[in-house]
């Protein structure tokens, strides 16, 4: 069977205080208000209309510095090897990341955000509004994470 190939072009660039993987928060929840900006390319600026009323937005981006993948990884919040698709590890067959950040304000084509957990210079693929009615399932089970130890909220060098 021929598998289709998809091509994506970035719509912008993520700017953050994180230059290296080690020490970067592993999720926006652990970013402690870290501030950054999203520089949306001019040809997409008009598409930002009406986004300013949302408190949070989803960033969809490329793990552009992660190379290769394996079917099993030891995730940041565990010491046990897990199936890749049961984790949010950055080394994936299609290196697509997502983060739900707080939208502070929009100035022209620049989004000021907080709770950012993305490396500086990361290519942005898409933006979507966070809608609690659609996106929040507070009672959902979280698989192995429900009982895993909580060793830390910052990344280390295990996914170089």
Tab-separated table of N, CA and C in Angstrom:
chain	number	residue	atom	x	y	z
A	1	UNK	N	0.840	-1.185	0.000
A	1	UNK	CA	0.000	0.000	0.000
A	1	UNK	C	0.888	1.253	0.000
A	2	UNK	N	0.592	2.166	-0.895
A	2	UNK	CA	1.310	3.433	-0.921
A	2	UNK	C	0.757	4.352	0.155
A	3	UNK	N	1.645	4.837	0.991
A	3	UNK	CA	1.237	5.765	2.035
A	3	UNK	C	1.326	7.183	1.484
A	4	UNK	N	0.303	7.993	1.718
A	4	UNK	CA	0.381	9.380	1.253
A	4	UNK	C	1.447	10.156	2.030
A	5	UNK	N	2.034	11.116	1.381
A	5	UNK	CA	3.018	11.989	2.007
A	5	UNK	C	2.394	13.373	2.098
A	6	UNK	N	2.542	13.992	3.238
A	6	UNK	CA	1.970	15.315	3.460
A	6	UNK	C	3.090	16.316	3.666
A	7	UNK	N	2.872	17.516	3.192
A	7	UNK	CA	3.858	18.571	3.337
A	7	UNK	C	3.198	19.754	4.039
A	8	UNK	N	3.897	20.325	4.999
A	8	UNK	CA	3.377	21.479	5.728
A	8	UNK	C	4.378	22.615	5.677
A	9	UNK	N	3.879	23.821	5.648
A	9	UNK	CA	4.706	25.012	5.704
A	9	UNK	C	4.424	25.721	7.024
A	10	UNK	N	5.456	26.206	7.705
A	10	UNK	CA	5.212	26.927	8.950
A	10	UNK	C	4.411	28.201	8.698
A	11	UNK	N	3.603	28.569	9.687
A	11	UNK	CA	2.850	29.828	9.625
A	11	UNK	C	3.489	30.883	10.513
A	12	UNK	N	4.528	30.482	11.239
A	12	UNK	CA	5.206	31.417	12.127
A	12	UNK	C	6.321	30.727	12.890
A	13	UNK	N	6.864	31.457	13.857
A	13	UNK	CA	7.991	30.983	14.667
A	13	UNK	C	7.667	31.240	16.140
A	14	UNK	N	8.007	30.269	16.975
A	14	UNK	CA	7.839	30.411	18.418
A	14	UNK	C	9.116	31.024	18.994
A	15	UNK	N	8.938	32.028	19.841
A	15	UNK	CA	10.061	32.640	20.557
A	15	UNK	C	9.848	32.388	22.046
A	16	UNK	N	10.867	31.849	22.688
A	16	UNK	CA	10.743	31.534	24.106
A	16	UNK	C	12.098	31.708	24.783
A	17	UNK	N	12.124	31.646	26.107
A	17	UNK	CA	13.404	31.749	26.813
A	17	UNK	C	14.218	30.459	26.761
A	18	UNK	N	13.671	29.393	26.163
A	18	UNK	CA	14.322	28.087	26.209
A	18	UNK	C	15.148	27.830	24.951
A	19	UNK	N	16.457	27.828	25.128
A	19	UNK	CA	17.371	27.621	24.000
A	19	UNK	C	17.813	26.169	23.882
A	20	UNK	N	17.749	25.422	24.981
A	20	UNK	CA	18.202	24.031	25.016
A	20	UNK	C	17.112	23.149	25.595
A	21	UNK	N	17.073	21.908	25.141
A	21	UNK	CA	16.072	20.972	25.636
A	21	UNK	C	16.171	20.779	27.140
A	22	UNK	N	17.382	20.600	27.636
A	22	UNK	CA	17.550	20.353	29.068
A	22	UNK	C	17.107	21.571	29.869
A	23	UNK	N	16.195	21.353	30.805
A	23	UNK	CA	15.682	22.423	31.647
A	23	UNK	C	14.406	23.067	31.143
A	24	UNK	N	13.976	22.707	29.934
A	24	UNK	CA	12.721	23.238	29.394
A	24	UNK	C	11.553	22.533	30.089
A	25	UNK	N	10.500	23.267	30.446
A	25	UNK	CA	9.341	22.603	31.058
A	25	UNK	C	8.795	21.509	30.137
A	26	UNK	N	8.304	20.414	30.725
A	26	UNK	CA	7.826	19.302	29.913
A	26	UNK	C	6.390	19.490	29.435
A	27	UNK	N	5.676	20.443	29.992
A	27	UNK	CA	4.307	20.766	29.573
A	27	UNK	C	4.025	22.203	30.011
A	28	UNK	N	3.080	22.896	29.363
A	28	UNK	CA	2.747	24.263	29.768
A	28	UNK	C	2.351	24.381	31.240
A	29	UNK	N	1.738	23.358	31.791
A	29	UNK	CA	1.317	23.361	33.198
A	29	UNK	C	2.512	23.599	34.130
A	30	UNK	N	3.710	23.207	33.694
A	30	UNK	CA	4.906	23.341	34.517
A	30	UNK	C	5.805	24.500	34.081
A	31	UNK	N	5.310	25.359	33.219
A	31	UNK	CA	6.123	26.452	32.687
A	31	UNK	C	6.163	27.667	33.610
A	32	UNK	N	5.391	27.641	34.690
A	32	UNK	CA	5.443	28.686	35.721
A	32	UNK	C	5.350	30.105	35.163
A	33	UNK	N	4.463	30.313	34.207
A	33	UNK	CA	4.268	31.656	33.665
A	33	UNK	C	5.343	32.111	32.701
A	34	UNK	N	6.229	31.221	32.264
A	34	UNK	CA	7.279	31.600	31.309
A	34	UNK	C	6.651	32.317	30.122
A	35	UNK	N	7.255	33.431	29.749
A	35	UNK	CA	6.692	34.245	28.673
A	35	UNK	C	7.433	34.040	27.364
A	36	UNK	N	6.683	34.183	26.290
A	36	UNK	CA	7.252	34.087	24.960
A	36	UNK	C	6.350	34.787	23.969
A	37	UNK	N	6.734	34.716	22.715
A	37	UNK	CA	5.910	35.291	21.653
A	37	UNK	C	5.788	34.294	20.511
A	38	UNK	N	4.730	34.469	19.770
A	38	UNK	CA	4.509	33.709	18.557
A	38	UNK	C	4.523	34.736	17.429
A	39	UNK	N	5.489	34.627	16.546
A	39	UNK	CA	5.596	35.545	15.414
A	39	UNK	C	4.908	34.889	14.220
A	40	UNK	N	3.713	35.343	13.928
A	40	UNK	CA	2.953	34.811	12.799
A	40	UNK	C	3.410	35.538	11.537
A	41	UNK	N	3.683	34.793	10.486
A	41	UNK	CA	4.137	35.403	9.242
A	41	UNK	C	3.054	36.319	8.681
A	42	UNK	N	3.452	37.422	8.032
A	42	UNK	CA	2.501	38.444	7.572
A	42	UNK	C	1.336	37.919	6.736
A	43	UNK	N	1.581	36.914	5.900
A	43	UNK	CA	0.504	36.420	5.036
A	43	UNK	C	-0.611	35.715	5.817
A	44	UNK	N	-0.369	35.428	7.116
A	44	UNK	CA	-1.389	34.764	7.943
A	44	UNK	C	-1.967	35.699	9.009
A	45	UNK	N	-1.505	36.954	9.052
A	45	UNK	CA	-1.916	37.886	10.102
A	45	UNK	C	-3.435	38.098	10.149
A	46	UNK	N	-4.067	38.188	9.003
A	46	UNK	CA	-5.520	38.403	8.966
A	46	UNK	C	-6.293	37.276	9.640
A	47	UNK	N	-5.730	36.088	9.641
A	47	UNK	CA	-6.392	34.928	10.238
A	47	UNK	C	-6.424	34.994	11.762
A	48	UNK	N	-5.730	35.974	12.350
A	48	UNK	CA	-5.735	36.143	13.803
A	48	UNK	C	-6.978	36.885	14.304
A	49	UNK	N	-7.803	37.376	13.389
A	49	UNK	CA	-9.021	38.097	13.789
A	49	UNK	C	-9.857	37.244	14.727
A	50	UNK	N	-10.347	37.852	15.782
A	50	UNK	CA	-11.249	37.246	16.770
A	50	UNK	C	-10.558	36.306	17.751
A	51	UNK	N	-9.261	36.100	17.627
A	51	UNK	CA	-8.556	35.207	18.545
A	51	UNK	C	-8.343	35.850	19.914
A	52	UNK	N	-8.343	37.179	19.965
A	52	UNK	CA	-8.023	37.880	21.210
A	52	UNK	C	-9.022	37.657	22.346
A	53	UNK	N	-10.170	37.099	22.083
A	53	UNK	CA	-11.136	36.824	23.143
A	53	UNK	C	-10.913	35.503	23.856
A	54	UNK	N	-9.947	34.720	23.412
A	54	UNK	CA	-9.682	33.420	24.014
A	54	UNK	C	-8.567	33.540	25.053
A	55	UNK	N	-8.742	32.888	26.185
A	55	UNK	CA	-7.727	32.925	27.245
A	55	UNK	C	-6.547	32.018	26.928
A	56	UNK	N	-6.829	30.894	26.282
A	56	UNK	CA	-5.781	29.935	25.946
A	56	UNK	C	-5.886	29.550	24.484
A	57	UNK	N	-4.734	29.180	23.921
A	57	UNK	CA	-4.690	28.727	22.534
A	57	UNK	C	-3.803	27.483	22.452
A	58	UNK	N	-4.096	26.648	21.479
A	58	UNK	CA	-3.263	25.487	21.177
A	58	UNK	C	-2.225	25.895	20.143
A	59	UNK	N	-0.980	25.574	20.402
A	59	UNK	CA	0.082	25.726	19.420
A	59	UNK	C	0.365	24.348	18.852
A	60	UNK	N	0.384	24.228	17.547
A	60	UNK	CA	0.786	22.996	16.871
A	60	UNK	C	2.102	23.318	16.169
A	61	UNK	N	3.119	22.542	16.462
A	61	UNK	CA	4.449	22.892	15.974
A	61	UNK	C	5.247	21.638	15.629
A	62	UNK	N	6.430	21.866	15.091
A	62	UNK	CA	7.315	20.780	14.670
A	62	UNK	C	8.418	20.602	15.715
A	63	UNK	N	8.641	19.369	16.128
A	63	UNK	CA	9.801	19.059	16.959
A	63	UNK	C	11.009	19.020	16.020
A	64	UNK	N	11.469	20.183	15.614
A	64	UNK	CA	12.482	20.278	14.559
A	64	UNK	C	13.878	19.873	15.004
A	65	UNK	N	14.103	19.716	16.294
A	65	UNK	CA	15.423	19.308	16.767
A	65	UNK	C	15.447	17.874	17.293
A	66	UNK	N	14.330	17.195	17.200
A	66	UNK	CA	14.265	15.785	17.613
A	66	UNK	C	14.524	14.921	16.375
A	67	UNK	N	15.427	13.977	16.507
A	67	UNK	CA	15.766	13.117	15.374
A	67	UNK	C	15.409	11.677	15.684
A	68	UNK	N	14.828	11.015	14.702
A	68	UNK	CA	14.518	9.604	14.839
A	68	UNK	C	13.424	9.335	15.852
A	69	UNK	N	13.074	8.082	15.968
A	69	UNK	CA	12.071	7.679	16.943
A	69	UNK	C	12.255	6.209	17.251
A	70	UNK	N	11.709	5.792	18.351
A	70	UNK	CA	11.695	4.386	18.727
A	70	UNK	C	10.301	4.062	19.246
A	71	UNK	N	9.868	2.813	19.146
A	71	UNK	CA	8.514	2.475	19.582
A	71	UNK	C	8.321	2.507	21.094
A	72	UNK	N	9.426	2.494	21.848
A	72	UNK	CA	9.343	2.542	23.307
A	72	UNK	C	10.287	3.628	23.824
A	73	UNK	N	9.844	4.384	24.821
A	73	UNK	CA	10.654	5.441	25.432
A	73	UNK	C	10.420	5.428	26.941
A	74	UNK	N	11.342	6.019	27.667
A	74	UNK	CA	11.130	6.264	29.088
A	74	UNK	C	10.759	7.736	29.206
A	75	UNK	N	9.493	8.035	29.440
A	75	UNK	CA	9.047	9.431	29.452
A	75	UNK	C	9.587	10.210	30.654
A	76	UNK	N	9.539	11.521	30.547
A	76	UNK	CA	10.062	12.393	31.592
A	76	UNK	C	9.451	12.113	32.962
A	77	UNK	N	8.179	11.819	33.046
A	77	UNK	CA	7.522	11.642	34.342
A	77	UNK	C	7.498	10.202	34.807
A	78	UNK	N	8.411	9.380	34.296
A	78	UNK	CA	8.412	7.982	34.681
A	78	UNK	C	9.829	7.428	34.591
A	79	UNK	N	10.005	6.258	35.141
A	79	UNK	CA	11.284	5.558	35.056
A	79	UNK	C	11.106	4.226	34.340
A	80	UNK	N	9.902	3.991	33.846
A	80	UNK	CA	9.555	2.744	33.172
A	80	UNK	C	9.406	3.016	31.677
A	81	UNK	N	9.919	2.114	30.847
A	81	UNK	CA	9.772	2.252	29.404
A	81	UNK	C	8.299	2.071	29.023
A	82	UNK	N	7.810	2.946	28.151
A	82	UNK	CA	6.412	2.932	27.719
A	82	UNK	C	6.340	2.958	26.201
A	83	UNK	N	5.191	2.563	25.663
A	83	UNK	CA	4.960	2.696	24.229
A	83	UNK	C	4.931	4.165	23.862
A	84	UNK	N	5.614	4.533	22.792
A	84	UNK	CA	5.728	5.937	22.394
A	84	UNK	C	4.385	6.648	22.354
A	85	UNK	N	3.369	5.998	21.780
A	85	UNK	CA	2.091	6.674	21.611
A	85	UNK	C	1.315	6.825	22.919
A	86	UNK	N	1.831	6.273	24.005
A	86	UNK	CA	1.244	6.476	25.331
A	86	UNK	C	2.018	7.560	26.084
A	87	UNK	N	2.834	8.324	25.345
A	87	UNK	CA	3.635	9.397	25.941
A	87	UNK	C	3.531	10.653	25.076
A	88	UNK	N	4.131	11.711	25.571
A	88	UNK	CA	4.250	12.936	24.788
A	88	UNK	C	5.711	13.217	24.436
A	89	UNK	N	6.502	12.181	24.392
A	89	UNK	CA	7.923	12.321	24.056
A	89	UNK	C	8.074	12.977	22.680
A	90	UNK	N	9.104	13.813	22.509
A	90	UNK	CA	9.263	14.551	21.246
A	90	UNK	C	9.768	13.746	20.058
A	91	UNK	N	10.432	12.629	20.285
A	91	UNK	CA	10.947	11.823	19.166
A	91	UNK	C	9.835	10.918	18.668
A	92	UNK	N	9.192	11.329	17.555
A	92	UNK	CA	7.999	10.659	17.051
A	92	UNK	C	8.142	10.427	15.549
A	93	UNK	N	7.358	9.486	14.976
A	93	UNK	CA	7.427	9.285	13.527
A	93	UNK	C	7.124	10.567	12.749
A	94	UNK	N	6.165	11.332	13.213
A	94	UNK	CA	5.862	12.657	12.664
A	94	UNK	C	6.000	13.618	13.832
A	95	UNK	N	7.079	14.349	13.856
A	95	UNK	CA	7.414	15.178	15.010
A	95	UNK	C	6.522	16.386	15.183
A	96	UNK	N	5.277	16.145	15.540
A	96	UNK	CA	4.312	17.230	15.748
A	96	UNK	C	4.071	17.382	17.239
A	97	UNK	N	4.242	18.591	17.731
A	97	UNK	CA	4.000	18.891	19.133
A	97	UNK	C	2.784	19.779	19.286
A	98	UNK	N	2.253	19.806	20.507
A	98	UNK	CA	1.124	20.684	20.803
A	98	UNK	C	1.271	21.182	22.228
A	99	UNK	N	0.924	22.433	22.429
A	99	UNK	CA	0.963	23.041	23.753
A	99	UNK	C	-0.209	23.991	23.887
A	100	UNK	N	-0.828	23.960	25.051
A	100	UNK	CA	-1.932	24.871	25.345
A	100	UNK	C	-1.374	25.999	26.207
A	101	UNK	N	-1.171	27.161	25.607
A	101	UNK	CA	-0.554	28.293	26.296
A	101	UNK	C	-1.582	29.375	26.570
A	102	UNK	N	-1.241	30.266	27.492
A	102	UNK	CA	-2.117	31.389	27.817
A	102	UNK	C	-1.843	32.530	26.840
A	103	UNK	N	-2.890	33.038	26.234
A	103	UNK	CA	-2.773	34.177	25.321
A	103	UNK	C	-2.886	35.455	26.141
A	104	UNK	N	-1.818	36.224	26.214
A	104	UNK	CA	-1.777	37.445	27.011
A	104	UNK	C	-2.328	38.621	26.209
A	105	UNK	N	-1.820	38.783	24.987
A	105	UNK	CA	-2.297	39.855	24.106
A	105	UNK	C	-1.778	39.619	22.698
A	106	UNK	N	-2.387	40.336	21.759
A	106	UNK	CA	-1.965	40.263	20.357
A	106	UNK	C	-1.586	41.671	19.914
A	107	UNK	N	-0.413	41.815	19.335
A	107	UNK	CA	0.042	43.077	18.751
A	107	UNK	C	0.395	42.807	17.301
A	108	UNK	N	-0.442	43.297	16.401
A	108	UNK	CA	-0.258	43.041	14.974
A	108	UNK	C	-0.223	41.541	14.726
A	109	UNK	N	0.905	41.000	14.264
A	109	UNK	CA	0.996	39.565	13.998
A	109	UNK	C	1.835	38.850	15.051
A	110	UNK	N	1.967	39.468	16.222
A	110	UNK	CA	2.725	38.860	17.318
A	110	UNK	C	1.789	38.552	18.469
A	111	UNK	N	1.801	37.295	18.878
A	111	UNK	CA	1.009	36.862	20.019
A	111	UNK	C	1.936	36.780	21.225
A	112	UNK	N	1.572	37.453	22.286
A	112	UNK	CA	2.311	37.371	23.540
A	112	UNK	C	1.633	36.294	24.368
A	113	UNK	N	2.428	35.317	24.820
A	113	UNK	CA	1.868	34.168	25.522
A	113	UNK	C	2.633	33.921	26.819
A	114	UNK	N	2.017	33.158	27.700
A	114	UNK	CA	2.714	32.688	28.895
A	114	UNK	C	2.436	31.206	29.057
A	115	UNK	N	3.121	30.598	30.007
A	115	UNK	CA	3.066	29.150	30.229
A	115	UNK	C	3.614	28.391	29.017
A	116	UNK	N	4.641	28.947	28.407
A	116	UNK	CA	5.186	28.336	27.189
A	116	UNK	C	6.250	27.295	27.541
A	117	UNK	N	6.224	26.193	26.823
A	117	UNK	CA	7.137	25.067	27.066
A	117	UNK	C	7.839	24.636	25.779
A	118	UNK	N	8.001	25.536	24.844
A	118	UNK	CA	8.502	25.220	23.505
A	118	UNK	C	9.876	25.862	23.317
A	119	UNK	N	10.764	25.155	22.633
A	119	UNK	CA	12.094	25.697	22.372
A	119	UNK	C	12.036	26.917	21.447
A	120	UNK	N	12.903	27.872	21.713
A	120	UNK	CA	13.001	29.080	20.904
A	120	UNK	C	13.336	28.729	19.457
A	121	UNK	N	12.649	29.366	18.525
A	121	UNK	CA	12.906	29.150	17.108
A	121	UNK	C	12.125	28.001	16.495
A	122	UNK	N	11.233	27.395	17.260
A	122	UNK	CA	10.451	26.258	16.760
A	122	UNK	C	9.462	26.716	15.689
A	123	UNK	N	9.386	26.008	14.562
A	123	UNK	CA	8.415	26.345	13.516
A	123	UNK	C	6.979	26.041	13.971
A	124	UNK	N	6.107	27.009	13.797
A	124	UNK	CA	4.691	26.872	14.159
A	124	UNK	C	3.898	26.411	12.941
A	125	UNK	N	3.122	25.334	13.110
A	125	UNK	CA	2.295	24.814	12.017
A	125	UNK	C	0.876	25.361	12.028
A	126	UNK	N	0.319	25.576	13.223
A	126	UNK	CA	-1.079	25.998	13.305
A	126	UNK	C	-1.375	26.533	14.693
A	127	UNK	N	-2.450	27.299	14.785
A	127	UNK	CA	-3.006	27.816	16.038
A	127	UNK	C	-4.467	27.426	16.089
A	128	UNK	N	-4.938	27.081	17.271
A	128	UNK	CA	-6.357	26.786	17.453
A	128	UNK	C	-6.783	27.326	18.808
A	129	UNK	N	-8.000	27.806	18.915
A	129	UNK	CA	-8.447	28.276	20.233
A	129	UNK	C	-8.700	27.100	21.167
A	130	UNK	N	-8.370	27.286	22.435
A	130	UNK	CA	-8.736	26.314	23.464
A	130	UNK	C	-10.168	26.637	23.869
A	131	UNK	N	-11.025	25.648	23.777
A	131	UNK	CA	-12.436	25.822	24.114
A	131	UNK	C	-12.759	24.815	25.224
A	132	UNK	N	-12.951	25.276	26.474
A	132	UNK	CA	-13.187	24.346	27.573
A	132	UNK	C	-14.304	23.342	27.291
A	133	UNK	N	-15.366	23.774	26.660
A	133	UNK	CA	-16.477	22.871	26.363
A	133	UNK	C	-16.039	21.695	25.488
A	134	UNK	N	-15.090	21.927	24.596
A	134	UNK	CA	-14.615	20.889	23.682
A	134	UNK	C	-13.368	20.168	24.191
A	135	UNK	N	-12.495	20.909	24.880
A	135	UNK	CA	-11.152	20.415	25.159
A	135	UNK	C	-10.920	19.879	26.569
A	136	UNK	N	-11.815	20.131	27.494
A	136	UNK	CA	-11.587	19.732	28.888
A	136	UNK	C	-12.428	18.513	29.259
A	137	UNK	N	-11.737	17.496	29.705
A	137	UNK	CA	-12.372	16.281	30.224
A	137	UNK	C	-11.712	15.981	31.574
A	138	UNK	N	-12.027	16.760	32.611
A	138	UNK	CA	-11.306	16.640	33.877
A	138	UNK	C	-11.387	15.266	34.538
A	139	UNK	N	-12.392	14.486	34.256
A	139	UNK	CA	-12.534	13.170	34.888
A	139	UNK	C	-11.941	12.035	34.045
A	140	UNK	N	-11.324	12.361	32.917
A	140	UNK	CA	-10.775	11.330	32.026
A	140	UNK	C	-9.604	10.603	32.685
A	141	UNK	N	-9.488	9.326	32.421
A	141	UNK	CA	-8.364	8.538	32.915
A	141	UNK	C	-7.116	8.894	32.113
A	142	UNK	N	-5.969	8.834	32.776
A	142	UNK	CA	-4.708	9.189	32.136
A	142	UNK	C	-3.741	8.012	32.097
A	143	UNK	N	-4.260	6.802	31.946
A	143	UNK	CA	-3.416	5.622	31.784
A	143	UNK	C	-2.356	5.491	32.852
A	144	UNK	N	-1.138	5.169	32.434
A	144	UNK	CA	-0.024	4.954	33.357
A	144	UNK	C	0.306	6.188	34.180
A	145	UNK	N	-0.022	7.387	33.680
A	145	UNK	CA	0.278	8.611	34.423
A	145	UNK	C	-0.519	8.718	35.720
A	146	UNK	N	-1.661	8.067	35.783
A	146	UNK	CA	-2.469	8.126	37.004
A	146	UNK	C	-1.730	7.556	38.208
A	147	UNK	N	-0.800	6.636	37.982
A	147	UNK	CA	-0.096	6.026	39.110
A	147	UNK	C	1.427	6.184	39.029
A	148	UNK	N	1.915	6.930	38.072
A	148	UNK	CA	3.366	7.081	37.887
A	148	UNK	C	3.955	8.032	38.924
A	149	UNK	N	5.229	7.826	39.256
A	149	UNK	CA	5.900	8.789	40.130
A	149	UNK	C	6.006	10.125	39.408
A	150	UNK	N	6.190	11.161	40.127
A	150	UNK	CA	6.284	12.494	39.538
A	150	UNK	C	7.688	13.052	39.770
A	151	UNK	N	8.702	12.535	39.025
A	151	UNK	CA	10.083	12.890	39.301
A	151	UNK	C	10.477	14.317	38.949
A	152	UNK	N	9.764	14.984	38.072
A	152	UNK	CA	10.153	16.344	37.730
A	152	UNK	C	9.322	16.913	36.618
A	153	UNK	N	9.385	18.223	36.497
A	153	UNK	CA	8.589	18.918	35.509
A	153	UNK	C	9.443	19.590	34.437
A	154	UNK	N	10.747	19.360	34.471
A	154	UNK	CA	11.652	19.924	33.472
A	154	UNK	C	12.268	18.777	32.682
A	155	UNK	N	12.588	19.068	31.435
A	155	UNK	CA	13.173	18.020	30.595
A	155	UNK	C	14.656	17.844	30.919
A	156	UNK	N	15.166	16.699	30.536
A	156	UNK	CA	16.587	16.427	30.650
A	156	UNK	C	17.082	16.090	29.246
A	157	UNK	N	18.189	15.381	29.138
A	157	UNK	CA	18.746	15.132	27.805
A	157	UNK	C	18.362	13.762	27.226
A	158	UNK	N	17.374	13.106	27.764
A	158	UNK	CA	17.047	11.754	27.287
A	158	UNK	C	16.508	11.706	25.863
A	159	UNK	N	16.043	12.809	25.298
A	159	UNK	CA	15.507	12.794	23.932
A	159	UNK	C	16.336	13.632	22.975
A	160	UNK	N	17.634	13.738	23.241
A	160	UNK	CA	18.523	14.480	22.332
A	160	UNK	C	18.506	13.854	20.972
